[in-house]
Tab-separated table of C-alpha atoms in Angstrom:
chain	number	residue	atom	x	y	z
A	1	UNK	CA	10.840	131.045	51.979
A	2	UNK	CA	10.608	128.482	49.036
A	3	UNK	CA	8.995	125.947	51.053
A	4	UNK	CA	7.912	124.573	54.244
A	5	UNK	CA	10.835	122.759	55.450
A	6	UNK	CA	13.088	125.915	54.857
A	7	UNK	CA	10.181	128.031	56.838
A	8	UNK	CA	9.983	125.135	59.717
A	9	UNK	CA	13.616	125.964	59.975
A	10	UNK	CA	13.782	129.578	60.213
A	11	UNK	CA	11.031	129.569	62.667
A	12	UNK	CA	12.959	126.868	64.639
A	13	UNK	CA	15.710	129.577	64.887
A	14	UNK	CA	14.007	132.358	65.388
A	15	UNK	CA	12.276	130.580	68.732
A	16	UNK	CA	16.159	129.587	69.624
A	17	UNK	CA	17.479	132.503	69.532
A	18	UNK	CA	14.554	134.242	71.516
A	19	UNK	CA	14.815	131.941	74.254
A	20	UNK	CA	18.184	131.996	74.803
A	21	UNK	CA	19.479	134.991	73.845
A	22	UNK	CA	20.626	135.400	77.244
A	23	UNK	CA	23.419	132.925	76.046
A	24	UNK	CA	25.998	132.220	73.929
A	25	UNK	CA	25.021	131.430	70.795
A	26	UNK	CA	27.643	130.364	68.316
A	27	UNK	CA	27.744	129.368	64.703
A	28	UNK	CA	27.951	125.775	65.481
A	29	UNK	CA	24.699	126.010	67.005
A	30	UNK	CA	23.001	128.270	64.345
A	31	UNK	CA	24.054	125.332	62.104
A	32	UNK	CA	22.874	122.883	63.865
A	33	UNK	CA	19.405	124.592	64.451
A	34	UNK	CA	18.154	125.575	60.854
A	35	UNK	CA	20.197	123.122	58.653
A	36	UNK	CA	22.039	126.007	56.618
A	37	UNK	CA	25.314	127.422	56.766
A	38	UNK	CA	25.931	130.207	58.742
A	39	UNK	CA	26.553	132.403	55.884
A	40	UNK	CA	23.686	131.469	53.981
A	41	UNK	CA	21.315	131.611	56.798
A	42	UNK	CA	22.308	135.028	58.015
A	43	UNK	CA	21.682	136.199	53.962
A	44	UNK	CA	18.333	134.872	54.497
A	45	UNK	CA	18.198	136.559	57.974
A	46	UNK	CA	19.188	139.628	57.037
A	47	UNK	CA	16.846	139.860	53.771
A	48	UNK	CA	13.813	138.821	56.092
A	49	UNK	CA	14.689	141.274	59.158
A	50	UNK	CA	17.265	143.690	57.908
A	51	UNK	CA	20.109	142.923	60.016
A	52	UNK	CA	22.508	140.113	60.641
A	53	UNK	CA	21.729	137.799	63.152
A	54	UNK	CA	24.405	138.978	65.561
A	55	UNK	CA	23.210	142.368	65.562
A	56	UNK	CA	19.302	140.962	66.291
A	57	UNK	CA	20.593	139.254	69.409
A	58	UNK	CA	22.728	142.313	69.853
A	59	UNK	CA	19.222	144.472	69.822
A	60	UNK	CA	17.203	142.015	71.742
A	61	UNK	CA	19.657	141.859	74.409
A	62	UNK	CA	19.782	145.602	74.475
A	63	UNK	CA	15.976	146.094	74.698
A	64	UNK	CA	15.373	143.734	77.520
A	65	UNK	CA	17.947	145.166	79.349
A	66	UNK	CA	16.107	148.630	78.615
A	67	UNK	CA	13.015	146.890	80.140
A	68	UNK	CA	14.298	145.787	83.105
A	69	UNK	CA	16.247	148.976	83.986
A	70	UNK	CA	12.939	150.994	83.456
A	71	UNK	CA	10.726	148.177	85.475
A	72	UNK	CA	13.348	146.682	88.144
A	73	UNK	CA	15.755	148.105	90.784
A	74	UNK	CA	18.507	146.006	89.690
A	75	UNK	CA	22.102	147.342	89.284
A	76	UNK	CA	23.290	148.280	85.806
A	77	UNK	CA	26.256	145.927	86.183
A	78	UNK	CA	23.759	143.117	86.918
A	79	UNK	CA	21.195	143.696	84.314
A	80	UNK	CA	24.129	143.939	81.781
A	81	UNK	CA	25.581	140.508	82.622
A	82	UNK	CA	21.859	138.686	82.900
A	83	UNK	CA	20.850	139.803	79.363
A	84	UNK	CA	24.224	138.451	78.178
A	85	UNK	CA	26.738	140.981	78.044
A	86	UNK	CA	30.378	139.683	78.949
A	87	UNK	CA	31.414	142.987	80.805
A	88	UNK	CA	30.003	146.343	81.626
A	89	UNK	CA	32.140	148.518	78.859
A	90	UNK	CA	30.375	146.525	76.254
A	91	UNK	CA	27.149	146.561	77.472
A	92	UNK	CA	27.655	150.128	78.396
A	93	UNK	CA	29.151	151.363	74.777
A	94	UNK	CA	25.780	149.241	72.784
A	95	UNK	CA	23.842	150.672	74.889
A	96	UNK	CA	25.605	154.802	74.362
A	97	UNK	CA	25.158	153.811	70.518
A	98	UNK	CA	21.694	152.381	70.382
């Protein structure tokens, strides 16, 4: 990061986007959060962590869900849709791949 403003900015996003990654979060927001364009904040992203920004929600989504189907009884269904997921097939199909 060139300076501290574009660093205040990322981090602002970064604690977004682990808080709610239970959620939605859309480009609009993104925007809105770091003061870049999507597309050159997810070059940034993606130089920093290696991976677009959808597919580091995509992975934190997928690891908590890991978590809580190693540490809680919950149903698969259930844990799917409280990390996020829409439906079962896609939860179920990230899940297969990761």
């Amino acid at each position: 990061m060139q300076n501290k403003v574009q660093l205040d900015n990322y981090k602002k996003l970064m604690a977004y986007i682990n808080e709610h990654f239970k959620e939605e979060i859309n480009i609009p927001r993104i925007e809105a959060i770091c003061h870049y364009s999507y597309r050159n904040i997810n070059r940034i992203f993606q130089a920093i962590h290696g991976e677009t920004i959808g597919k580091y929600i995509k992975r934190i989504r997928l690891e908590k869900a890991a978590e809580y189907l190693k540490y809680s009884s919950s149903k698969i269904a259930d844990i799917a849709f409280e990390v996020g997921f829409e439906d079962i097939a896609s939860f179920s199909k990230a899940f297969k791949k990761k």
